[in-house]
């Protein structure tokens, strides 16, 4: 049981680091849609995991939904980095 706990903690730590990469990418490149984030992950040789993207976009206090854009006839949300320090 202790082994599973360590494994679980390691997986959670890795997921958190992957989500932090997405947040940092948004800070430097946002606003961006999920499609653009997926392209960035692929370009960086990182895995695309829905739960990690969700964690970065919905649970980070630094990411906000900043608008919408039409891509190929479909409406997509745009996400931006927001430190909360802007005046």
Coordinates of C-alpha atoms in Angstrom, one line a residue:
X1 CA 0.0 0.0 0.0
X2 CA 2.9 2.4 0.7
X3 CA 4.2 1.8 -2.8
X4 CA 0.9 2.8 -4.3
X5 CA 0.8 6.0 -2.2
X6 CA 4.3 6.9 -3.5
X7 CA 3.3 6.2 -7.0
X8 CA 0.2 8.3 -6.7
X9 CA 2.2 11.2 -5.2
X10 CA 4.7 10.9 -8.0
X11 CA 1.9 11.0 -10.7
X12 CA 0.2 14.0 -9.0
X13 CA 3.6 15.8 -8.8
X14 CA 4.2 15.1 -12.5
X15 CA 0.7 16.3 -13.5
X16 CA 1.2 19.5 -11.4
X17 CA 4.5 20.2 -13.2
X18 CA 2.9 19.6 -16.6
X19 CA 0.0 22.0 -15.7
X20 CA 2.6 24.6 -14.6
X21 CA 4.3 24.3 -18.0
X22 CA 1.0 25.1 -19.7
X23 CA 0.4 28.1 -17.4
X24 CA 4.0 29.4 -18.1
X25 CA 3.4 28.9 -21.8
X26 CA 0.2 30.9 -21.6
X27 CA 2.1 33.7 -19.7
X28 CA 4.5 33.9 -22.6
X29 CA 2.2 33.2 -25.6
X30 CA -1.4 33.7 -24.6
X31 CA -4.2 34.3 -25.1
X32 CA -4.7 30.9 -26.7
X33 CA -7.3 28.3 -27.4
X34 CA -7.1 24.7 -26.3
X35 CA -6.2 23.8 -29.9
X36 CA -3.2 26.2 -29.7
X37 CA -2.2 24.7 -26.4
X38 CA -2.3 21.2 -27.8
X39 CA -0.1 22.3 -30.7
X40 CA 2.4 23.9 -28.3
X41 CA 2.5 20.7 -26.2
X42 CA 3.1 18.6 -29.3
X43 CA 5.8 21.0 -30.6
X44 CA 7.6 20.8 -27.2
X45 CA 7.5 17.0 -27.3
X46 CA 5.1 16.9 -24.3
X47 CA 2.2 14.5 -23.9
X48 CA -1.3 15.9 -24.4
X49 CA -3.4 14.9 -21.4
X50 CA -6.9 16.2 -21.0
X51 CA -6.8 16.2 -17.2
X52 CA -3.6 18.2 -17.1
X53 CA -5.0 20.8 -19.5
X54 CA -8.1 21.0 -17.4
X55 CA -6.0 21.4 -14.2
X56 CA -4.0 24.2 -15.9
X57 CA -7.0 26.1 -17.3
X58 CA -9.6 25.6 -14.5
X59 CA -7.7 25.2 -11.3
X60 CA -4.8 27.6 -11.7
X61 CA -5.4 31.0 -10.0
X62 CA -3.3 32.6 -12.8
X63 CA -5.4 31.5 -15.8
X64 CA -8.6 33.3 -16.9
X65 CA -11.0 32.8 -19.7
X66 CA -10.4 35.9 -21.7
X67 CA -12.7 35.6 -24.7
X68 CA -13.8 33.5 -27.6
X69 CA -12.8 33.0 -31.2
X70 CA -14.3 31.2 -34.1
X71 CA -12.0 28.5 -35.5
X72 CA -13.2 26.5 -38.5
X73 CA -16.8 27.5 -37.9
X74 CA -16.7 26.5 -34.2
X75 CA -16.6 28.7 -31.1
X76 CA -13.5 28.2 -28.9
X77 CA -12.6 29.8 -25.6
X78 CA -9.4 31.8 -25.2
X79 CA -7.4 31.5 -22.1
X80 CA -4.8 34.0 -20.8
X81 CA -2.4 34.4 -18.0
X82 CA -3.4 36.9 -15.3
X83 CA -1.2 37.5 -12.3
X84 CA -3.8 39.7 -10.7
X85 CA -1.2 42.5 -10.4
X86 CA -2.2 44.5 -13.4
X87 CA -3.7 47.9 -12.6

